[in-house]
XYZ file of C-alpha atoms in Angstrom:
97
model
C -2.813 -15.913 25.065
C -0.861 -13.468 27.252
C 1.880 -16.045 27.826
C 2.180 -16.493 24.047
C 2.516 -12.729 23.544
C 5.094 -12.593 26.331
C 7.034 -15.383 24.648
C 6.984 -13.480 21.351
C 8.431 -10.397 23.094
C 11.100 -12.433 24.883
C 12.160 -14.021 21.603
C 12.071 -10.649 19.822
C 14.394 -9.214 22.494
C 16.706 -12.259 22.262
C 16.133 -13.208 25.885
C 15.035 -16.760 25.075
C 14.619 -18.984 22.064
C 11.446 -20.950 21.431
C 13.319 -24.134 22.349
C 14.799 -22.791 25.588
C 11.399 -21.374 26.568
C 9.728 -24.757 26.042
C 12.329 -26.451 28.235
C 12.083 -23.775 30.906
C 8.267 -23.730 30.859
C 7.961 -27.508 31.075
C 10.412 -27.670 33.993
C 8.653 -24.818 35.778
C 5.229 -26.407 35.381
C 6.574 -29.782 36.506
C 8.057 -28.130 39.621
C 4.934 -26.077 40.286
C 6.681 -22.766 39.614
C 5.511 -19.873 37.468
C 7.524 -19.848 34.195
C 8.043 -16.083 34.544
C 9.476 -16.573 38.026
C 11.744 -19.250 36.615
C 13.081 -16.802 34.005
C 14.110 -14.431 36.786
C 15.522 -17.140 39.058
C 17.684 -18.477 36.241
C 19.044 -14.979 35.629
C 17.704 -14.731 32.090
C 15.943 -11.452 32.876
C 15.585 -9.133 35.859
C 12.241 -8.532 37.539
C 12.147 -4.872 36.421
C 12.971 -5.826 32.819
C 10.233 -8.476 32.832
C 7.755 -5.985 34.311
C 8.692 -3.466 31.614
C 8.041 -6.015 28.853
C 4.707 -6.974 30.416
C 3.821 -3.292 30.597
C 4.523 -2.955 26.882
C 2.142 -5.851 26.207
C -0.657 -4.126 28.098
C 0.153 -0.638 26.819
C 1.228 0.523 30.278
C 4.219 2.617 31.243
C 6.657 0.906 33.599
C 7.766 2.885 36.630
C 10.513 1.448 38.831
C 9.542 2.146 42.439
C 12.602 0.464 43.914
C 14.087 2.694 46.573
C 11.026 4.956 46.738
C 10.287 5.989 50.306
C 6.598 6.194 51.110
C 5.411 8.868 53.494
C 3.139 7.700 56.314
C 1.087 10.869 55.772
C 0.572 10.071 52.068
C -0.364 6.460 52.827
C -3.067 7.650 55.254
C -4.681 9.811 52.544
C -6.720 6.853 51.302
C -8.607 4.907 54.003
C -7.123 1.447 54.587
C -10.362 -0.366 53.692
C -10.624 1.496 50.373
C -6.954 0.856 49.572
C -7.308 -2.861 50.300
C -10.609 -3.202 48.447
C -9.353 -1.517 45.274
C -5.659 -2.490 45.613
C -4.561 1.141 45.726
C -1.365 2.729 46.973
C -0.809 6.466 46.846
C 2.873 7.193 46.213
C 2.918 10.970 46.056
C 0.667 13.954 46.003
C 0.822 16.936 43.684
C -0.472 20.088 45.347
C -3.587 20.203 47.497
C -5.835 18.230 45.124
């Protein structure tokens, strides 16, 4: 279902055609590769652009964190076990809250 919605968005944005997607998907599945990864590897779309489209599908805002430097102090704000358990990363802190 999600892959179908992603395909619709990719076609809508003229990144792929239905035919080229079918060819790409079949080759990716045959080679044991994720079709989305194949799109990026073939240079049809960048990782950030793909992430932005996927964010649109889920109603989430895309934030490019490339080049963001994480402070060791900020990372220690959440205990490691909690961060790993809930897949959390604190990027910044606003005030003392």
